[in-house]
mmCIF file of C-alpha atoms and ligand atoms in Angstrom:
data_model
loop_
_atom_site.group_PDB
_atom_site.id
_atom_site.type_symbol
_atom_site.label_atom_id
_atom_site.label_comp_id
_atom_site.label_asym_id
_atom_site.label_seq_id
_atom_site.Cartn_x
_atom_site.Cartn_y
_atom_site.Cartn_z
ATOM 1 C CA ARG A 1 -45.655 -47.712 -92.116
ATOM 2 C CA ALA A 2 -44.411 -45.114 -89.689
ATOM 3 C CA LYS A 3 -47.946 -44.751 -88.432
ATOM 4 C CA SER A 4 -48.420 -48.436 -87.689
ATOM 5 C CA LEU A 5 -45.024 -48.625 -86.044
ATOM 6 C CA GLY A 6 -45.920 -45.666 -83.890
ATOM 7 C CA LYS A 7 -49.174 -47.284 -82.917
ATOM 8 C CA ALA A 8 -47.492 -50.564 -82.056
ATOM 9 C CA ARG A 9 -44.982 -48.724 -79.947
ATOM 10 C CA TYR A 10 -47.742 -46.802 -78.198
ATOM 11 C CA GLU A 11 -49.519 -50.019 -77.359
ATOM 12 C CA VAL A 12 -46.388 -51.589 -75.959
ATOM 13 C CA PHE A 13 -45.763 -48.438 -73.959
ATOM 14 C CA SER A 14 -49.284 -48.248 -72.550
ATOM 15 C CA MET A 15 -49.246 -51.904 -71.636
ATOM 16 C CA THR A 16 -46.000 -51.468 -69.760
ATOM 17 C CA MET A 17 -47.427 -48.473 -67.938
ATOM 18 C CA ARG A 18 -50.583 -50.382 -67.159
ATOM 19 C CA ALA A 19 -48.675 -53.427 -65.929
ATOM 20 C CA GLN A 20 -46.508 -51.134 -63.832
ATOM 21 C CA SER A 21 -49.367 -49.306 -62.200
ATOM 22 C CA ILE A 22 -51.127 -52.594 -61.478
ATOM 23 C CA ALA A 23 -47.937 -53.864 -59.857
ATOM 24 C CA LEU A 24 -47.688 -50.691 -57.769
ATOM 25 C CA MET A 25 -51.329 -50.935 -56.711
ATOM 26 C CA GLN A 26 -50.715 -54.532 -55.747
ATOM 27 C CA ILE A 27 -47.785 -53.517 -53.529
ATOM 28 C CA GLU A 28 -49.927 -50.821 -51.933
ATOM 29 C CA THR A 29 -52.713 -53.314 -51.185
ATOM 30 C CA ASP A 30 -50.163 -55.767 -49.815
ATOM 31 C CA LEU A 31 -48.578 -53.084 -47.622
ATOM 32 C CA ARG A 32 -51.915 -52.124 -46.091
ATOM 33 C CA ARG A 33 -52.697 -55.757 -45.443
ATOM 34 C CA ALA A 34 -49.222 -56.295 -44.005
ATOM 35 C CA ALA A 35 -49.846 -53.519 -41.494
ATOM 36 C CA GLU A 36 -53.181 -55.056 -40.481
ATOM 37 C CA ARG A 37 -51.612 -58.487 -40.122
ATOM 38 C CA ASN A 38 -48.582 -57.274 -38.160
ATOM 39 C CA GLU A 39 -46.161 -58.535 -40.782
ATOM 40 C CA PHE A 40 -43.629 -55.771 -40.207
ATOM 41 C CA LEU A 41 -40.514 -56.387 -38.148
ATOM 42 C CA VAL A 42 -37.744 -54.205 -36.798
ATOM 43 C CA TYR A 43 -34.154 -55.284 -37.465
ATOM 44 C CA TYR A 44 -31.247 -53.815 -35.545
ATOM 45 C CA GLN A 45 -27.846 -53.163 -37.085
ATOM 46 C CA PRO A 46 -24.994 -52.507 -34.638
ATOM 47 C CA ILE A 47 -23.106 -49.222 -34.844
ATOM 48 C CA VAL A 48 -19.566 -49.693 -33.566
ATOM 49 C CA ASP A 49 -17.049 -47.301 -32.037
ATOM 50 C CA LEU A 50 -14.088 -47.652 -34.403
ATOM 51 C CA SER A 51 -11.466 -46.984 -31.757
ATOM 52 C CA THR A 52 -12.741 -49.547 -29.231
ATOM 53 C CA LEU A 53 -14.807 -51.879 -31.479
ATOM 54 C CA LYS A 54 -17.631 -51.702 -28.974
ATOM 55 C CA ILE A 55 -21.263 -51.417 -29.964
ATOM 56 C CA VAL A 56 -22.660 -47.989 -29.141
ATOM 57 C CA GLY A 57 -26.114 -48.459 -30.602
ATOM 58 C CA PHE A 58 -28.290 -49.838 -33.361
ATOM 59 C CA GLU A 59 -29.836 -48.454 -36.493
ATOM 60 C CA THR A 60 -33.405 -49.732 -36.701
ATOM 61 C CA LEU A 61 -34.340 -51.033 -40.143
ATOM 62 C CA LEU A 62 -37.780 -52.016 -41.332
ATOM 63 C CA ARG A 63 -38.406 -55.537 -42.604
ATOM 64 C CA TRP A 64 -41.535 -57.126 -44.000
ATOM 65 C CA GLN A 65 -42.153 -60.758 -43.206
ATOM 66 C CA HIS A 66 -44.086 -61.655 -46.320
ATOM 67 C CA PRO A 67 -46.184 -64.845 -46.061
ATOM 68 C CA GLU A 68 -44.805 -66.211 -49.354
ATOM 69 C CA ARG A 69 -41.695 -64.215 -50.107
ATOM 70 C CA GLY A 70 -40.070 -64.357 -46.681
ATOM 71 C CA ILE A 71 -38.161 -61.353 -45.338
ATOM 72 C CA VAL A 72 -38.495 -58.406 -47.727
ATOM 73 C CA SER A 73 -36.186 -55.371 -47.543
ATOM 74 C CA PRO A 74 -37.414 -51.780 -47.805
ATOM 75 C CA SER A 75 -35.777 -51.226 -51.195
ATOM 76 C CA GLU A 76 -38.550 -53.357 -52.692
ATOM 77 C CA PHE A 77 -41.424 -51.305 -51.366
ATOM 78 C CA MET A 78 -40.030 -47.967 -50.165
ATOM 79 C CA THR A 79 -41.078 -46.058 -53.299
ATOM 80 C CA VAL A 80 -44.693 -47.167 -52.924
ATOM 81 C CA ALA A 81 -44.602 -46.611 -49.172
ATOM 82 C CA GLU A 82 -43.333 -43.063 -49.745
ATOM 83 C CA GLU A 83 -45.759 -42.237 -52.564
ATOM 84 C CA THR A 84 -48.826 -43.494 -50.708
ATOM 85 C CA GLY A 85 -47.770 -41.945 -47.410
ATOM 86 C CA LEU A 86 -47.849 -45.379 -45.774
ATOM 87 C CA ILE A 87 -44.241 -44.764 -44.743
ATOM 88 C CA LEU A 88 -45.559 -42.336 -42.101
ATOM 89 C CA PRO A 89 -47.487 -44.770 -39.852
ATOM 90 C CA ILE A 90 -44.992 -47.548 -40.620
ATOM 91 C CA SER A 91 -41.998 -45.477 -39.444
ATOM 92 C CA TRP A 92 -43.844 -44.370 -36.301
ATOM 93 C CA TRP A 93 -44.558 -48.007 -35.609
ATOM 94 C CA VAL A 94 -40.843 -48.838 -36.098
ATOM 95 C CA MET A 95 -39.907 -46.156 -33.585
ATOM 96 C CA ALA A 96 -42.473 -47.214 -30.979
ATOM 97 C CA GLU A 97 -41.625 -50.894 -31.367
ATOM 98 C CA ALA A 98 -37.873 -50.243 -31.098
ATOM 99 C CA CYS A 99 -38.344 -48.088 -27.985
ATOM 100 C CA ARG A 100 -40.524 -50.769 -26.352
ATOM 101 C CA GLN A 101 -38.013 -53.450 -27.291
ATOM 102 C CA MET A 102 -35.082 -51.495 -25.876
ATOM 103 C CA GLN A 103 -37.020 -50.997 -22.638
ATOM 104 C CA ARG A 104 -37.675 -54.752 -22.389
ATOM 105 C CA TRP A 105 -34.009 -55.480 -23.102
ATOM 106 C CA SER A 106 -32.848 -52.974 -20.514
ATOM 107 C CA LYS A 107 -34.512 -55.089 -17.797
ATOM 108 C CA VAL A 108 -32.910 -58.353 -18.925
ATOM 109 C CA PHE A 109 -29.563 -57.129 -20.260
ATOM 110 C CA PRO A 110 -28.375 -54.263 -18.029
ATOM 111 C CA ARG A 111 -25.465 -53.443 -20.313
ATOM 112 C CA SER A 112 -27.909 -52.581 -23.090
ATOM 113 C CA ARG A 113 -28.975 -49.547 -21.059
ATOM 114 C CA SER A 114 -26.201 -47.421 -22.502
ATOM 115 C CA LEU A 115 -27.049 -48.158 -26.125
ATOM 116 C CA SER A 116 -28.786 -45.744 -28.450
ATOM 117 C CA ILE A 117 -31.132 -46.458 -31.321
ATOM 118 C CA SER A 118 -31.563 -44.506 -34.515
ATOM 119 C CA VAL A 119 -34.759 -44.425 -36.533
ATOM 120 C CA ASN A 120 -35.067 -43.392 -40.189
ATOM 121 C CA LEU A 121 -37.598 -40.695 -41.022
ATOM 122 C CA SER A 122 -38.639 -39.780 -44.530
ATOM 123 C CA GLY A 123 -39.055 -36.313 -45.991
ATOM 124 C CA ARG A 124 -42.794 -36.693 -45.612
ATOM 125 C CA HIS A 125 -42.505 -36.712 -41.840
ATOM 126 C CA PHE A 126 -41.373 -33.115 -42.046
ATOM 127 C CA GLN A 127 -44.540 -32.148 -43.892
ATOM 128 C CA GLN A 128 -46.558 -33.504 -40.971
ATOM 129 C CA ALA A 129 -47.830 -30.993 -38.458
ATOM 130 C CA ASP A 130 -47.868 -33.634 -35.724
ATOM 131 C CA LEU A 131 -44.228 -34.721 -36.018
ATOM 132 C CA LEU A 132 -43.233 -33.334 -32.602
ATOM 133 C CA LEU A 133 -46.467 -34.503 -31.014
ATOM 134 C CA ASN A 134 -45.900 -38.063 -32.258
ATOM 135 C CA LEU A 135 -42.321 -38.041 -30.997
ATOM 136 C CA ARG A 136 -43.377 -36.819 -27.562
ATOM 137 C CA SER A 137 -46.160 -39.364 -27.223
ATOM 138 C CA ILE A 138 -43.949 -42.304 -28.233
ATOM 139 C CA LEU A 139 -41.288 -41.226 -25.730
ATOM 140 C CA SER A 140 -43.790 -40.761 -22.934
ATOM 141 C CA GLU A 141 -45.678 -43.996 -23.664
ATOM 142 C CA THR A 142 -42.546 -46.134 -23.865
ATOM 143 C CA GLU A 143 -40.541 -44.145 -21.280
ATOM 144 C CA PHE A 144 -37.537 -44.512 -23.544
ATOM 145 C CA PRO A 145 -35.024 -41.732 -22.752
ATOM 146 C CA ALA A 146 -34.911 -39.063 -25.468
ATOM 147 C CA GLU A 147 -31.119 -38.894 -25.058
ATOM 148 C CA ARG A 148 -30.801 -42.434 -26.392
ATOM 149 C CA LEU A 149 -32.948 -41.821 -29.449
ATOM 150 C CA ARG A 150 -31.516 -40.496 -32.725
ATOM 151 C CA LEU A 151 -33.377 -39.650 -35.895
ATOM 152 C CA GLU A 152 -31.808 -40.280 -39.284
ATOM 153 C CA VAL A 153 -32.761 -37.683 -41.864
ATOM 154 C CA THR A 154 -31.482 -36.894 -45.335
ATOM 155 C CA GLU A 155 -31.043 -33.514 -46.929
ATOM 156 C CA GLY A 156 -34.210 -34.285 -48.899
ATOM 157 C CA ILE A 157 -36.202 -32.869 -45.988
ATOM 158 C CA LEU A 158 -34.812 -29.441 -46.890
ATOM 159 C CA ILE A 159 -36.218 -29.384 -50.403
ATOM 160 C CA ASP A 160 -39.710 -28.102 -49.678
ATOM 161 C CA ASN A 161 -39.346 -25.674 -46.838
ATOM 162 C CA LYS A 162 -35.849 -25.285 -45.533
ATOM 163 C CA GLU A 163 -36.704 -22.824 -42.766
ATOM 164 C CA ILE A 164 -39.511 -24.928 -41.298
ATOM 165 C CA ALA A 165 -37.430 -28.103 -41.524
ATOM 166 C CA ILE A 166 -34.515 -26.474 -39.693
ATOM 167 C CA ALA A 167 -36.827 -25.059 -37.021
ATOM 168 C CA THR A 168 -38.327 -28.538 -36.519
ATOM 169 C CA LEU A 169 -34.870 -30.099 -36.243
ATOM 170 C CA GLU A 170 -33.966 -27.514 -33.617
ATOM 171 C CA GLU A 171 -37.030 -28.406 -31.574
ATOM 172 C CA ILE A 172 -36.156 -32.096 -31.845
ATOM 173 C CA ARG A 173 -32.664 -31.354 -30.575
ATOM 174 C CA ALA A 174 -34.092 -29.292 -27.727
ATOM 175 C CA MET A 175 -35.992 -32.427 -26.660
ATOM 176 C CA GLY A 176 -32.618 -34.145 -26.230
ATOM 177 C CA ILE A 177 -32.980 -36.359 -29.312
ATOM 178 C CA GLY A 178 -29.897 -36.786 -31.509
ATOM 179 C CA LEU A 179 -29.878 -36.113 -35.245
ATOM 180 C CA TYR A 180 -27.977 -38.037 -37.897
ATOM 181 C CA MET A 181 -27.574 -36.761 -41.424
ATOM 182 C CA ASP A 182 -27.992 -39.970 -43.425
ATOM 183 C CA ASP A 183 -26.439 -40.855 -46.805
ATOM 184 C CA PHE A 184 -24.083 -37.892 -46.583
ATOM 185 C CA GLY A 185 -22.344 -36.976 -49.828
ATOM 186 C CA THR A 186 -25.028 -38.222 -52.184
ATOM 187 C CA GLY A 187 -26.981 -34.964 -52.314
ATOM 188 C CA TYR A 188 -26.166 -31.972 -54.426
ATOM 189 C CA SER A 189 -25.479 -29.328 -51.840
ATOM 190 C CA SER A 190 -24.196 -31.235 -48.838
ATOM 191 C CA LEU A 191 -21.250 -29.041 -47.974
ATOM 192 C CA SER A 192 -22.915 -25.689 -48.423
ATOM 193 C CA TYR A 193 -25.627 -26.141 -45.818
ATOM 194 C CA LEU A 194 -23.868 -28.425 -43.381
ATOM 195 C CA HIS A 195 -23.042 -25.683 -40.898
ATOM 196 C CA ARG A 196 -26.664 -24.504 -40.915
ATOM 197 C CA PHE A 197 -28.032 -27.912 -40.200
ATOM 198 C CA PRO A 198 -28.685 -28.592 -36.500
ATOM 199 C CA ILE A 199 -27.294 -32.126 -36.524
ATOM 200 C CA ASP A 200 -24.641 -33.786 -34.376
ATOM 201 C CA THR A 201 -23.518 -36.698 -36.549
ATOM 202 C CA ILE A 202 -23.182 -37.403 -40.243
ATOM 203 C CA LYS A 203 -23.315 -40.825 -41.844
ATOM 204 C CA ILE A 204 -21.015 -41.065 -44.855
ATOM 205 C CA ASP A 205 -22.856 -42.890 -47.609
ATOM 206 C CA ARG A 206 -21.618 -46.362 -48.368
ATOM 207 C CA THR A 207 -20.812 -45.516 -52.015
ATOM 208 C CA PHE A 208 -17.713 -43.686 -50.693
ATOM 209 C CA ILE A 209 -16.831 -46.524 -48.340
ATOM 210 C CA SER A 210 -17.130 -49.259 -50.959
ATOM 211 C CA ALA A 211 -14.842 -47.289 -53.288
ATOM 212 C CA LEU A 212 -12.182 -47.023 -50.572
ATOM 213 C CA ASN A 213 -10.395 -50.179 -51.740
ATOM 214 C CA SER A 214 -10.156 -49.274 -55.376
ATOM 215 C CA GLU A 215 -10.107 -45.519 -55.817
ATOM 216 C CA GLU A 216 -7.561 -43.283 -54.225
ATOM 217 C CA SER A 217 -9.881 -40.296 -54.701
ATOM 218 C CA SER A 218 -12.418 -41.914 -52.362
ATOM 219 C CA ALA A 219 -9.937 -41.897 -49.504
ATOM 220 C CA THR A 220 -9.344 -38.210 -50.220
ATOM 221 C CA ILE A 221 -13.072 -37.483 -50.209
ATOM 222 C CA VAL A 222 -13.632 -39.424 -46.996
ATOM 223 C CA HIS A 223 -10.656 -37.687 -45.401
ATOM 224 C CA THR A 224 -12.031 -34.290 -46.431
ATOM 225 C CA ILE A 225 -15.518 -35.069 -45.109
ATOM 226 C CA LEU A 226 -13.960 -36.175 -41.798
ATOM 227 C CA MET A 227 -11.866 -33.017 -41.443
ATOM 228 C CA LEU A 228 -14.820 -30.804 -42.293
ATOM 229 C CA ALA A 229 -17.164 -32.658 -39.930
ATOM 230 C CA HIS A 230 -14.682 -32.641 -37.081
ATOM 231 C CA SER A 231 -13.943 -28.950 -37.525
ATOM 232 C CA LEU A 232 -17.700 -28.374 -37.123
ATOM 233 C CA ARG A 233 -17.631 -30.622 -34.019
ATOM 234 C CA LEU A 234 -19.727 -33.255 -35.721
ATOM 235 C CA LYS A 235 -19.239 -36.985 -35.216
ATOM 236 C CA VAL A 236 -19.034 -39.307 -38.208
ATOM 237 C CA VAL A 237 -20.445 -42.776 -38.855
ATOM 238 C CA ALA A 238 -19.172 -44.678 -41.914
ATOM 239 C CA GLU A 239 -21.957 -46.741 -43.499
ATOM 240 C CA GLY A 240 -21.530 -50.027 -45.324
ATOM 241 C CA ILE A 241 -18.126 -51.178 -44.035
ATOM 242 C CA GLU A 242 -17.695 -54.604 -45.596
ATOM 243 C CA THR A 243 -13.985 -55.340 -45.346
ATOM 244 C CA ARG A 244 -11.251 -55.252 -42.775
ATOM 245 C CA GLN A 245 -9.273 -52.935 -45.045
ATOM 246 C CA GLN A 246 -12.096 -50.382 -45.171
ATOM 247 C CA TYR A 247 -12.379 -50.521 -41.413
ATOM 248 C CA ARG A 248 -8.611 -50.035 -41.002
ATOM 249 C CA VAL A 249 -8.510 -47.044 -43.365
ATOM 250 C CA LEU A 250 -11.460 -45.406 -41.617
ATOM 251 C CA GLN A 251 -9.979 -46.023 -38.187
ATOM 252 C CA ALA A 252 -6.668 -44.525 -39.324
ATOM 253 C CA LEU A 253 -8.488 -41.466 -40.699
ATOM 254 C CA GLY A 254 -10.121 -40.911 -37.305
ATOM 255 C CA CYS A 255 -13.673 -41.817 -38.263
ATOM 256 C CA ASN A 256 -15.656 -42.134 -35.031
ATOM 257 C CA TYR A 257 -18.128 -44.914 -35.758
ATOM 258 C CA GLY A 258 -18.786 -47.628 -38.307
ATOM 259 C CA GLN A 259 -21.619 -49.809 -39.452
ATOM 260 C CA GLY A 260 -21.674 -52.579 -42.023
ATOM 261 C CA TYR A 261 -21.587 -56.250 -42.835
ATOM 262 C CA PHE A 262 -17.962 -56.483 -41.673
ATOM 263 C CA PHE A 263 -19.205 -55.981 -38.103
ATOM 264 C CA ALA A 264 -22.749 -57.275 -38.309
ATOM 265 C CA HIS A 265 -25.709 -57.521 -40.636
ATOM 266 C CA PRO A 266 -29.028 -56.054 -39.524
ATOM 267 C CA LEU A 267 -30.191 -58.494 -36.815
ATOM 268 C CA SER A 268 -33.622 -59.745 -35.837
ATOM 269 C CA ALA A 269 -34.669 -59.215 -32.206
ATOM 270 C CA PRO A 270 -33.839 -62.840 -31.255
ATOM 271 C CA GLN A 271 -30.416 -62.444 -32.871
ATOM 272 C CA VAL A 272 -29.815 -59.302 -30.814
ATOM 273 C CA GLU A 273 -30.731 -61.256 -27.705
ATOM 274 C CA GLN A 274 -28.178 -63.928 -28.636
ATOM 275 C CA LEU A 275 -25.619 -61.177 -29.044
ATOM 276 C CA PHE A 276 -26.449 -59.760 -25.605
ATOM 277 C CA ALA A 277 -26.417 -63.172 -23.993
ATOM 278 C CA SER A 278 -23.279 -64.490 -25.672
ATOM 279 C CA GLN A 279 -20.944 -61.947 -24.120
ATOM 280 C CA SER A 280 -21.235 -59.034 -21.797
ATOM 281 C CA LEU A 281 -21.721 -55.739 -23.511
ATOM 282 C CA PRO A 282 -20.091 -53.546 -24.639
ATOM 283 C CA HIS A 283 -19.488 -56.270 -27.081
ATOM 284 C CA LEU A 284 -16.447 -56.949 -29.171
ATOM 285 C CA ILE A 285 -17.083 -58.361 -32.602
ATOM 286 C CA ARG A 286 -14.253 -59.111 -34.940
ATOM 287 C CA PRO A 287 -15.372 -61.417 -37.712
ATOM 288 C CA SER A 288 -12.800 -62.472 -40.245
ATOM 289 C CA PRO A 289 -13.457 -60.794 -43.593
ATOM 290 C CA LYS A 290 -14.189 -64.042 -45.390
ATOM 291 C CA LYS A 291 -16.520 -65.468 -42.783
ATOM 292 C CA HIS A 292 -19.836 -66.526 -44.257
ATOM 293 C CA ASN A 293 -22.582 -64.548 -42.611
ATOM 294 C CA ALA A 294 -25.464 -66.663 -41.476
ATOM 295 C CA HIS A 295 -27.986 -63.853 -41.437
ATOM 296 C CA GLY A 296 -27.810 -63.476 -45.179
ATOM 297 C CA LEU A 297 -29.723 -60.224 -45.396
ATOM 298 C CA HIS A 298 -28.842 -57.764 -48.086
HETATM 299 P P1 LIG B 301 -30.298 -46.350 -44.836
HETATM 300 O O1 LIG B 301 -30.976 -45.614 -43.759
HETATM 301 O O2 LIG B 301 -29.150 -45.669 -45.500
HETATM 302 O O3 LIG B 301 -29.885 -47.748 -44.201
HETATM 303 C C1 LIG B 301 -28.695 -48.424 -44.468
HETATM 304 C C2 LIG B 301 -28.926 -49.544 -45.472
HETATM 305 O O4 LIG B 301 -27.676 -50.156 -45.788
HETATM 306 C C3 LIG B 301 -29.811 -50.667 -44.955
HETATM 307 O O5 LIG B 301 -30.564 -51.155 -46.057
HETATM 308 C C4 LIG B 301 -28.789 -51.704 -44.496
HETATM 309 O O6 LIG B 301 -29.309 -53.022 -44.460
HETATM 310 C C5 LIG B 301 -27.751 -51.547 -45.568
HETATM 311 N N1 LIG B 301 -26.413 -51.970 -45.151
HETATM 312 C C6 LIG B 301 -25.877 -51.975 -43.920
HETATM 313 N N2 LIG B 301 -24.612 -52.391 -43.933
HETATM 314 C C7 LIG B 301 -24.313 -52.673 -45.222
HETATM 315 C C8 LIG B 301 -23.136 -53.174 -45.892
HETATM 316 O O7 LIG B 301 -22.092 -53.420 -45.301
HETATM 317 N N3 LIG B 301 -23.219 -53.333 -47.251
HETATM 318 C C9 LIG B 301 -24.374 -53.057 -47.950
HETATM 319 N N4 LIG B 301 -24.371 -53.259 -49.262
HETATM 320 N N5 LIG B 301 -25.493 -52.591 -47.346
HETATM 321 C C10 LIG B 301 -25.460 -52.396 -46.007
HETATM 322 P P2 LIG B 301 -32.110 -51.520 -45.892
HETATM 323 O O8 LIG B 301 -32.349 -52.113 -44.543
HETATM 324 O O9 LIG B 301 -32.509 -52.307 -47.097
HETATM 325 O O10 LIG B 301 -32.833 -50.111 -45.938
HETATM 326 C C11 LIG B 301 -32.799 -49.320 -47.095
HETATM 327 C C12 LIG B 301 -33.301 -47.929 -46.810
HETATM 328 O O11 LIG B 301 -34.682 -47.945 -46.485
HETATM 329 C C13 LIG B 301 -32.612 -47.257 -45.619
HETATM 330 O O12 LIG B 301 -31.362 -46.733 -46.005
HETATM 331 C C14 LIG B 301 -33.632 -46.188 -45.275
HETATM 332 O O13 LIG B 301 -33.483 -45.062 -46.111
HETATM 333 C C15 LIG B 301 -34.944 -46.879 -45.606
HETATM 334 N N6 LIG B 301 -35.569 -47.389 -44.360
HETATM 335 C C16 LIG B 301 -35.315 -48.550 -43.695
HETATM 336 N N7 LIG B 301 -36.109 -48.649 -42.598
HETATM 337 C C17 LIG B 301 -36.865 -47.531 -42.566
HETATM 338 C C18 LIG B 301 -37.891 -47.026 -41.663
HETATM 339 O O14 LIG B 301 -38.236 -47.629 -40.637
HETATM 340 N N8 LIG B 301 -38.443 -45.804 -41.983
HETATM 341 C C19 LIG B 301 -38.050 -45.094 -43.087
HETATM 342 N N9 LIG B 301 -38.642 -43.895 -43.307
HETATM 343 N N10 LIG B 301 -37.115 -45.530 -43.932
HETATM 344 C C20 LIG B 301 -36.521 -46.739 -43.680
HETATM 345 MG MG1 LIG B 302 -30.368 -44.725 -42.160
HETATM 346 MG MG1 LIG B 303 -27.761 -44.402 -45.162
HETATM 347 MG MG1 LIG B 304 -31.158 -43.984 -47.043
#
């Protein structure tokens, strides 16, 4: 009896594994095809100065315009993209496309010339010998100023070879490119290495921001992160601000910048153009908390 049960279980297990690996292979095939068919898009989410409510820049976020499924977010394919290494060429494409786009916008919308863009890199980029070479060639091809480019990295890049990663970050900084520490607070050793990390801004992960309404301890944690960051002369971006109350608390705590659905969802390029055209930049956006957001991206 036990034997047959065990066998049945094994079969169920192997089928699940098989179905899973087929699904993953399917995503990989689709991703390669998507690249060939130019189905990737860059979305731009405003980052806002919390004391003036003016846009200071955009985080660039990858989107996949799937022929049947519509706009697909990275959460649905990031694991496969990371595991297959496809995230490398895709992220370089995001950077090049965003730099080209910003250069086009700078001709039409002069006020956009002061805005920065940040691009997410994965840990795998730091295992690439040609990381700096790729950065330099994108900047020289697009003529986008290094000073307006920021890279978003997580502490995950430190796992394999801390010394090499830090040396690479220092070279990136020497090029004039800014460095954001993304998803701050979610890693295991954030505080202990922060002073050794050659970054200029940290992005507090949205798990702390979303808990701001309900848990008093979250306000304490956010306050502590802000004091620590500011004492190290680092700037702070709060990620995932969704309510007016969160924005108010963060502003009162002296957080420098904010990003989140309360201000704006990630926007397509045409939506950014509407934003530029609708008012002169720097732009003031103050949606009411209950306003339905037409962009509908999550
Ligand atoms: P991330 O870098 O931490 O990006 C922030 C994520 O939070 C984005 O998810 C954004 O759409 C979402 N977000 C922004 N405001 C809010 C809010 O108020 N509430 C909530 N619930 N979410 C908010 P997205 O676009 O799905 O991207 C997920 C992750 O995929 C990113 O997290 C980043 O790690 C990765 N990613 C996105 N684009 C790229 C890329 O071009 N290259 C690489 N290597 N990774 C990317
Ligand atoms: Mg990011
Ligand atoms: Mg983040
Ligand atoms: Mg992330």
